[in-house]
Coordinates of C-alpha atoms and ligand atoms in Angstrom, one line a residue:
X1 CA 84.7 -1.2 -31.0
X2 CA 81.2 0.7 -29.9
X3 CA 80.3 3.0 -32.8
X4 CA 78.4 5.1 -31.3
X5 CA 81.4 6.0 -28.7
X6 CA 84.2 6.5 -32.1
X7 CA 81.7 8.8 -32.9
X8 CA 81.3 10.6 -29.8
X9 CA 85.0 10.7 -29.2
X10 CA 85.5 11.4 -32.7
X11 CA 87.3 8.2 -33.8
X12 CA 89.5 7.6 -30.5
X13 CA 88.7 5.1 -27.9
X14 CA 87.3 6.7 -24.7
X15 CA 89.6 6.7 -22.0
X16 CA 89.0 6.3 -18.3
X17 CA 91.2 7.2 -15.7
X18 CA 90.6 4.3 -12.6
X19 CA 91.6 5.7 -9.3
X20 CA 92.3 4.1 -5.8
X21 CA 92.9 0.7 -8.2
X22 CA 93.6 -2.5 -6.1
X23 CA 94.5 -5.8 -7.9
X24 CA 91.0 -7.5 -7.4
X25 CA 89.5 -4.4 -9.5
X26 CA 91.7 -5.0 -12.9
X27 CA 90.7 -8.6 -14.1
X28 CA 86.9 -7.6 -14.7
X29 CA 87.2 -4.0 -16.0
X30 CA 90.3 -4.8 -18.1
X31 CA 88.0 -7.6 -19.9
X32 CA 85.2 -5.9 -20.3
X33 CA 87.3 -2.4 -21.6
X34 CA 89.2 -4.6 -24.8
X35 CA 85.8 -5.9 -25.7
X36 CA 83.6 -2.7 -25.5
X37 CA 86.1 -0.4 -26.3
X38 CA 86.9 1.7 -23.4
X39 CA 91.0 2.2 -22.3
X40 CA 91.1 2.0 -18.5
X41 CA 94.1 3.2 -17.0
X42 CA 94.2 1.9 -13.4
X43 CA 96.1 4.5 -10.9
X44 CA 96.9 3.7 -7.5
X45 CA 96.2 6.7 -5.6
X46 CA 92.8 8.0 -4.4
X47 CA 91.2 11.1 -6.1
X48 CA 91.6 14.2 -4.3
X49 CA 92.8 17.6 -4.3
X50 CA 96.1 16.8 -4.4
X51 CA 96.1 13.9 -7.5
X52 CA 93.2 15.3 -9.4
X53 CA 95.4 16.4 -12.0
X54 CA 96.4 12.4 -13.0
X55 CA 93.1 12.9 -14.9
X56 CA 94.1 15.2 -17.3
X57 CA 93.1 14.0 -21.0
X58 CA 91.2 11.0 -20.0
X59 CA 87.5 12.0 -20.9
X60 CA 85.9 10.3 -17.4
X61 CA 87.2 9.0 -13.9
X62 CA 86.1 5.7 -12.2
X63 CA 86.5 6.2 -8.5
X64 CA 85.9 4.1 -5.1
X65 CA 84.0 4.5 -2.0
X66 CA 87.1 6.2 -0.5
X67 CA 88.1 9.1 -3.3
X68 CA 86.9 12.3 -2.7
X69 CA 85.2 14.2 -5.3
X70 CA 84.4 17.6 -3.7
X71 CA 83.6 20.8 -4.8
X72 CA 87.6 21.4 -5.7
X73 CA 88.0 18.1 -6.8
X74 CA 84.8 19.1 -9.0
X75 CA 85.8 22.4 -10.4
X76 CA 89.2 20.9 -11.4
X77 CA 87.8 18.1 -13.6
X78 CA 85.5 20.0 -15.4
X79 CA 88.1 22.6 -16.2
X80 CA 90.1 19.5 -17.9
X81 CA 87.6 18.7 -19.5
X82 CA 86.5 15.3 -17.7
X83 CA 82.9 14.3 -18.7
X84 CA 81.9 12.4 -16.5
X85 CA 82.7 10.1 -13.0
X86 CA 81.9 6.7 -12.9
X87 CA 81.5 5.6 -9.5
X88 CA 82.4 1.8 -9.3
X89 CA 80.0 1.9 -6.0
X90 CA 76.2 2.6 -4.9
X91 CA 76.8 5.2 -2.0
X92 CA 77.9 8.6 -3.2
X93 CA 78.7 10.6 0.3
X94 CA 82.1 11.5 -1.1
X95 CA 81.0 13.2 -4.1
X96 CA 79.2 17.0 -3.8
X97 CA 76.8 16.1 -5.8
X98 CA 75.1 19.3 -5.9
X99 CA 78.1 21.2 -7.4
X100 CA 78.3 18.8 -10.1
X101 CA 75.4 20.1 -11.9
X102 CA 76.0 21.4 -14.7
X103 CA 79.6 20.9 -14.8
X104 CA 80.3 17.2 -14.5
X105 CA 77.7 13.7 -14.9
X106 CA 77.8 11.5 -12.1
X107 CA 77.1 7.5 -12.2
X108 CA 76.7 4.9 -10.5
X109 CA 76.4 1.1 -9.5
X110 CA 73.4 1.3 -7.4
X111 CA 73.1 -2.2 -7.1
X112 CA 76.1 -5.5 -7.3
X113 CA 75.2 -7.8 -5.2
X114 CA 73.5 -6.6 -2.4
X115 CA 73.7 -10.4 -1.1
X116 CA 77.5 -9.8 -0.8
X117 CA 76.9 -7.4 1.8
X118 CA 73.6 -8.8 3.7
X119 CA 76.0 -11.8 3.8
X120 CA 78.7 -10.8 5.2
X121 CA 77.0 -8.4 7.6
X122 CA 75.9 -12.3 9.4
X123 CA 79.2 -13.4 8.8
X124 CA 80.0 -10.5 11.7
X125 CA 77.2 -11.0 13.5
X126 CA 78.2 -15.3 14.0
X127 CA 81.9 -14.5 14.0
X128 CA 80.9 -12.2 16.8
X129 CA 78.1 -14.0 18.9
X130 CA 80.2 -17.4 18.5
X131 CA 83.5 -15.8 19.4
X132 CA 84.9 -17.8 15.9
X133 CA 87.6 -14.9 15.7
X134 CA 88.9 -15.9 19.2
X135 CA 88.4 -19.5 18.6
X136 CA 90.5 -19.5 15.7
X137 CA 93.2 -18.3 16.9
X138 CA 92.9 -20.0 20.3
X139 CA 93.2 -23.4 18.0
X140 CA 96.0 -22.7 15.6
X141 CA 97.9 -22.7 19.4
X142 CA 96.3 -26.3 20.0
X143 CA 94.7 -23.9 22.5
X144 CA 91.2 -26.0 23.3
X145 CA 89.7 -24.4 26.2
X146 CA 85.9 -23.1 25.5
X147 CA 86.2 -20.9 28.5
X148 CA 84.8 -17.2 27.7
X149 CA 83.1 -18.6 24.3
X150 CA 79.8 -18.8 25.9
X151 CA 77.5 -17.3 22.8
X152 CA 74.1 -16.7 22.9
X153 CA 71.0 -18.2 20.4
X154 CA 70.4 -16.2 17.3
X155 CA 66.7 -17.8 17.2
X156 CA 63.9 -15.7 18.9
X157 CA 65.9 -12.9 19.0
X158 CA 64.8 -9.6 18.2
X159 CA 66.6 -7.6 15.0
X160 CA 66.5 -4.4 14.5
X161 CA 66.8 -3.4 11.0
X162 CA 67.2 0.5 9.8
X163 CA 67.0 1.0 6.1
X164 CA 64.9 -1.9 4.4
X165 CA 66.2 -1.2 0.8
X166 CA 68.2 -3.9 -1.5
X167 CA 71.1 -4.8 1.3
X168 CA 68.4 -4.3 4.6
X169 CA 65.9 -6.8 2.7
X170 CA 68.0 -9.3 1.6
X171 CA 69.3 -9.1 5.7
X172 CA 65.9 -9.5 7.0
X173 CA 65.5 -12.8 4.8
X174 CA 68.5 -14.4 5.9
X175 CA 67.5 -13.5 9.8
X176 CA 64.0 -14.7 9.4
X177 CA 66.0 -17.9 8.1
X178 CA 67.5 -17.9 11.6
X179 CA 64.2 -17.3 13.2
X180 CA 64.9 -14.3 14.7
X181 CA 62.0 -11.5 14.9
X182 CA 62.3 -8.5 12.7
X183 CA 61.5 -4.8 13.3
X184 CA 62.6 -2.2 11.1
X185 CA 62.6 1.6 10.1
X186 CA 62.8 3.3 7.6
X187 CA 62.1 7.1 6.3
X188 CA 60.6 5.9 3.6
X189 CA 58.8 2.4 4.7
X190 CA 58.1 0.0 1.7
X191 CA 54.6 -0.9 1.3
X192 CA 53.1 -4.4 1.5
X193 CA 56.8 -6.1 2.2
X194 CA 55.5 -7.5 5.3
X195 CA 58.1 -5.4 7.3
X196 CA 57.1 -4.5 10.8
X197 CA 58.2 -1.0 10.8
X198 CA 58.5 0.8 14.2
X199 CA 60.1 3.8 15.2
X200 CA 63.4 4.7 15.5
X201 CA 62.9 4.7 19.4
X202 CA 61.1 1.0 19.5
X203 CA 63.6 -0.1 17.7
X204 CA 66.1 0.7 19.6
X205 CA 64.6 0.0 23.1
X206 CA 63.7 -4.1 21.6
X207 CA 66.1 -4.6 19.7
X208 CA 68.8 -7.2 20.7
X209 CA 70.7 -6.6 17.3
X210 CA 70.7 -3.3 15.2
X211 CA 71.8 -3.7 11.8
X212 CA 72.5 -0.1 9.8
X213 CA 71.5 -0.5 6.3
X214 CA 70.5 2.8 5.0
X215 CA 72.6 5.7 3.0
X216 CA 75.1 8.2 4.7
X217 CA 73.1 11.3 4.2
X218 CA 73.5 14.8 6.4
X219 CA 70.8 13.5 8.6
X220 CA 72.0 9.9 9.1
X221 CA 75.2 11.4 9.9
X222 CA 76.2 10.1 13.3
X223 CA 72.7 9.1 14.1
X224 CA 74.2 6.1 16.4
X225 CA 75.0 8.5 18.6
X226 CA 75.8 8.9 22.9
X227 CA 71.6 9.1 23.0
X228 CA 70.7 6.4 20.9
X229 CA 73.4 4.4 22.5
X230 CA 71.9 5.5 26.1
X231 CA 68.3 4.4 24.4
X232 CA 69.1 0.9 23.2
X233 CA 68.6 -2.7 25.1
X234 CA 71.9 -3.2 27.5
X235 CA 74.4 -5.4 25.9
X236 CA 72.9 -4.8 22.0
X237 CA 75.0 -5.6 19.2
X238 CA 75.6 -3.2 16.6
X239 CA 76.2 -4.0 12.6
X240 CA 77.3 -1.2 10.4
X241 CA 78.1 -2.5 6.8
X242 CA 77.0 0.9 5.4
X243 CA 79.4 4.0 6.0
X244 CA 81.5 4.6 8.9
X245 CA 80.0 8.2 10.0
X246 CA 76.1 7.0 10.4
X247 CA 77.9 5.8 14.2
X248 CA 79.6 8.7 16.3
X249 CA 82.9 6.3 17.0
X250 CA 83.8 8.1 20.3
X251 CA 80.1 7.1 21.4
X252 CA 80.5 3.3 20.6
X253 CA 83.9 3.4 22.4
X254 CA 82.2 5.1 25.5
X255 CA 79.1 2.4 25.1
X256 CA 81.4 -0.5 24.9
X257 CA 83.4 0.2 28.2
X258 CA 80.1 1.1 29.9
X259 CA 79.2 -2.5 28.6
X260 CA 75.8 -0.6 27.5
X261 CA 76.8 -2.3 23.9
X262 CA 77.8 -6.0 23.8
X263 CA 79.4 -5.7 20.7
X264 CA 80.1 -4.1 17.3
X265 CA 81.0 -5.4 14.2
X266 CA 82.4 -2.9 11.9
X267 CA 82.7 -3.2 8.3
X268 CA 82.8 0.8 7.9
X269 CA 84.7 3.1 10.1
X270 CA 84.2 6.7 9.8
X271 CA 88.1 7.7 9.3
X272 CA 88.8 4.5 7.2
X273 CA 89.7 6.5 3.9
X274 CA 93.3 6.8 4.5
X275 CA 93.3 3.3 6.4
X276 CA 91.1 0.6 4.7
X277 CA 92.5 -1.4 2.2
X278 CA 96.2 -0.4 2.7
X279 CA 98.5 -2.6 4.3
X280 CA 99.2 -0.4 7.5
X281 CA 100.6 -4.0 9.3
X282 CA 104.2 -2.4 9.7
X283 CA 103.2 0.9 11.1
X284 CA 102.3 2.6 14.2
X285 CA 98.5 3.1 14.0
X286 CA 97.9 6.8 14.6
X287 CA 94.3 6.8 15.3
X288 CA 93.9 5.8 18.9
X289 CA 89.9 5.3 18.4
X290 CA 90.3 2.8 15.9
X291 CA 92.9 1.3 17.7
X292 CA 91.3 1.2 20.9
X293 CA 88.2 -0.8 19.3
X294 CA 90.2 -3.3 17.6
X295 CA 91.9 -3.8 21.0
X296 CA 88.5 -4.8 22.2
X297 CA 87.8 -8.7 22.2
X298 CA 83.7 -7.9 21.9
X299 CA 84.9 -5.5 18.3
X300 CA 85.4 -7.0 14.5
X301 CA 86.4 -4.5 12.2
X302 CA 86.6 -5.7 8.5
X303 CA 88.3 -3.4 6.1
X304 CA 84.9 -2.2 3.9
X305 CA 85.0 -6.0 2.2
X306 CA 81.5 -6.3 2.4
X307 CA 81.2 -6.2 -1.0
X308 CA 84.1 -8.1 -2.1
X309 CA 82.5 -11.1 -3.7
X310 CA 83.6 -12.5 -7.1
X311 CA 79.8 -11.9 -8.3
X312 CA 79.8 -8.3 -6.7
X313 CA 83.3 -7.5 -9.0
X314 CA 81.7 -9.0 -12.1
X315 CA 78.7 -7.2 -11.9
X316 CA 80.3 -3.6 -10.8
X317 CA 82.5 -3.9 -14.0
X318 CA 79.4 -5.0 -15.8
X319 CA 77.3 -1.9 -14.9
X320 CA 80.1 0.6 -14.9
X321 CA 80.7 -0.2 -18.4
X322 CA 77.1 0.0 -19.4
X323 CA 76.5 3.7 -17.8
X324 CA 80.0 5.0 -19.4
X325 CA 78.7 3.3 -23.1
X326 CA 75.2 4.7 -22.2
X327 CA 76.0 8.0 -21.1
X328 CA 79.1 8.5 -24.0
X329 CA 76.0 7.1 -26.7
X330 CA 74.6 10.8 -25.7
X331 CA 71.0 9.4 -24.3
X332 CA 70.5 9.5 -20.8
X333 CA 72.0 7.2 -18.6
X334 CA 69.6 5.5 -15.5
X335 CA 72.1 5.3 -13.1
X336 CA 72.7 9.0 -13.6
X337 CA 72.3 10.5 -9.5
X338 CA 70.0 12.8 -9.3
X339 CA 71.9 16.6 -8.6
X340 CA 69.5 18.2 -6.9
X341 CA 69.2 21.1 -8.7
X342 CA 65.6 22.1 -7.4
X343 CA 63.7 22.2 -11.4
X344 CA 60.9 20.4 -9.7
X345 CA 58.7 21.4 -12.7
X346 CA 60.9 20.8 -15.4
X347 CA 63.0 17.9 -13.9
X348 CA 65.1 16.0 -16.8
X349 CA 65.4 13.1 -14.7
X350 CA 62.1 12.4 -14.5
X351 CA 61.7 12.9 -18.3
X352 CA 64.1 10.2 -18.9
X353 CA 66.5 12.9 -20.3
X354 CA 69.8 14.2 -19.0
X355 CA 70.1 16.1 -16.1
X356 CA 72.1 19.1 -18.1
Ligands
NAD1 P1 69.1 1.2 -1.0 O1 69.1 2.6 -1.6 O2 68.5 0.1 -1.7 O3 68.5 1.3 0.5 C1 68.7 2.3 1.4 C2 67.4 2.4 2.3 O4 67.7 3.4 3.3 C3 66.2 2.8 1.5 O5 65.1 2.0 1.8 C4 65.9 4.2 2.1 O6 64.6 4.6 2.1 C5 66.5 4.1 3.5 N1 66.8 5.4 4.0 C6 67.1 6.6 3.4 N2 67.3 7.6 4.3 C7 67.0 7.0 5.5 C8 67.0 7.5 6.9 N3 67.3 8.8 7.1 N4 66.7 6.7 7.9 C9 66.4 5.4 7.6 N5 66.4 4.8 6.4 C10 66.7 5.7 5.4 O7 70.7 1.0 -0.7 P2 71.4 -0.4 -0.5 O8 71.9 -0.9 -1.8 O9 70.5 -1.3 0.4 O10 72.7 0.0 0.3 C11 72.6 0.5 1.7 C12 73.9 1.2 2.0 O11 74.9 0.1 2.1 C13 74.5 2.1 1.0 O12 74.0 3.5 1.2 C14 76.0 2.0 1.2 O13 76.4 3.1 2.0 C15 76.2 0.7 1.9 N6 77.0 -0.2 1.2 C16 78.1 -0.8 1.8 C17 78.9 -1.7 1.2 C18 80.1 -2.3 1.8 O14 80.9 -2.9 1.1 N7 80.2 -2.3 3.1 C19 78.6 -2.1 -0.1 C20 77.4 -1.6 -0.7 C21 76.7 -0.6 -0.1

């Protein structure tokens, strides 16, 4: 066992309390926990309001994409005396991040695989283009007309790219590999990548494809909206691997039967947290938006498995181990988020110490 965590924990094994835990998530932490130490205890419901008190004694929580770790949620842990939350995930939209200053660490996974996601973000885009989700189906019924496939060239088509950080990057390789003509934006543009940035308006008004690839943030919050919708090329195809809410749902629906959007593939869905990865096959689907979309033959939705790739799971165990060892060893931890607390001056973070 890790030393410098007996000592920290004062000679018992740190224990982490796993929520939202689906079978794929066990092999790889459970490993990794017997060798370095750490007990996970994997629980099947989502953190909330409601089931924060299943952490009680454990001295950190791993959550998912889909727990919510508000300012409640927040006050609650701390007052148990939970250290720290480990997200197993890079986005942190569901956590109030400013209210956990001072009170409770937050880490993360700000990187897996960002190759899982850029990957299966084209995996849509063919499926889509190529009609292979209504050709399978029209085959395993020995079904062999082509009529209604008719797809269009990938080649020489224009891509528009918004947020050209690890998953945007790695997308804008595997297009150029297609020979399709990039344009991107970005608030924060990188430098010398040999990205033709544009603006958010030129993108939309060349681009044949949009692909969202930046964070879910208060001002990326539904910015696929009626407007941009009304501003992009007729018939555009929308990606969203990212989070649900950058794309006003209502809007899409609206821009889909106006046939003002040729299609969307959906890997996030803005309601997905009490939907995605549950079996919900033998009930009546309550959410008439979602339902409506996946009723539509130019709409894939995949159930936020962009980054379900065996290398993505190895390396999320991987790192969420390191931060909780690194952050229990009492130095700072780098994938610490930064709270915002406004010390501009005296910033810890940028010190290389921790944040409180
Ligand atoms: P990243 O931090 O490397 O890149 C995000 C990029 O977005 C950065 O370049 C940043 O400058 C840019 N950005 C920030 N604010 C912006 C704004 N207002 N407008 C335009 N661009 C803006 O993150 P990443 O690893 O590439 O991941 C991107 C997103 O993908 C994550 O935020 C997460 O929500 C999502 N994601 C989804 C899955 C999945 O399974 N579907 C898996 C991992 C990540």
């Amino acid at each position: 066992m890790h030393a410098a965590i007996l000592a920290v924990q004062g000679g018992n094994t740190m224990k982490i309390a796993v929520f939202d835990t689906k079978p794929y998530d066990r092999p790889g932490f459970e490993a990794l926990g017997e060798k370095k130490g750490i007990q996970f205890k994997f629980l099947e419901p989502k953190l909330s309001e409601d089931t924060v008190e299943l952490a009680r004694g454990f001295d950190g929580v791993c959550i998912f994409v889909n727990d919510t770790a508000n300012a409640a949620v927040i006050d609650k842990l701390h007052e148990m005396g939970v250290k720290v939350i480990a997200l197993r995930c890079a986005g942190f939209n569901n956590v109030d991040i400013k209210h956990c200053f001072g009170k409770i660490h937050v880490v993360r996974v700000p990187a897996y695989s960002p190759y899982a996601v850029a990957e299966h973000a084209m995996a849509l885009l063919l499926t889509s283009i190529r009609r292979i989700h209504k050709a399978y189906i029209r085959s395993r019924d020995f079904n062999f007309s082509l009529n209604g496939f008719t797809g269009f060239d990938l080649y020489g088509k224009t891509v528009g790219v918004i947020g050209t950080g690890k998953i945007g990057r790695v997308f804008i390789d595997i297009c150029r590999g297609f020979g399709m003509k990039v344009i991107a934006y970005d608030k924060f543009p990188a430098k010398d990548s040999g990205i033709e940035y544009v603006s958010l308006d030129d993108l939309y008004r060349r681009s044949d494809i949009i692909s969202l690839h930046c964070p879910l943030t208060e001002e990326t919050d539904h910015m696929i909206d009626a407007d941009a919708i009304r501003r992009m090329k007729k018939g555009v195809v929308i990606i969203n691997t990212s989070r649900g809410a950058l794309i006003d749902t209502d809007a899409l629906v609206e821009g889909i039967k106006d046939r003002q959007v040729g299609a969307a593939c959906l890997d996030v869905y803005e309601e997905e947290s009490d939907i995605f990865f549950e079996d919900n096959s033998g009930h009546i689907m309550e959410d008439d938006t979602l339902a409506r979309l996946i009723s539509m033959p130019n709409v894939i939705v995949t159930s936020h498995q962009a980054f379900l790739t065996e290398e993505a799971l190895g390396n999320i165990a991987e790192t969420t181990v390191d931060n909780l060892l690194e952050f229990f060893e009492g130095g700072a931890c780098k994938n610490e988020l930064c709270y915002r607390c406004g010390k501009v001056d005296e910033c810890c973070k940028n010190r290389q110490e921790k944040c409180f």
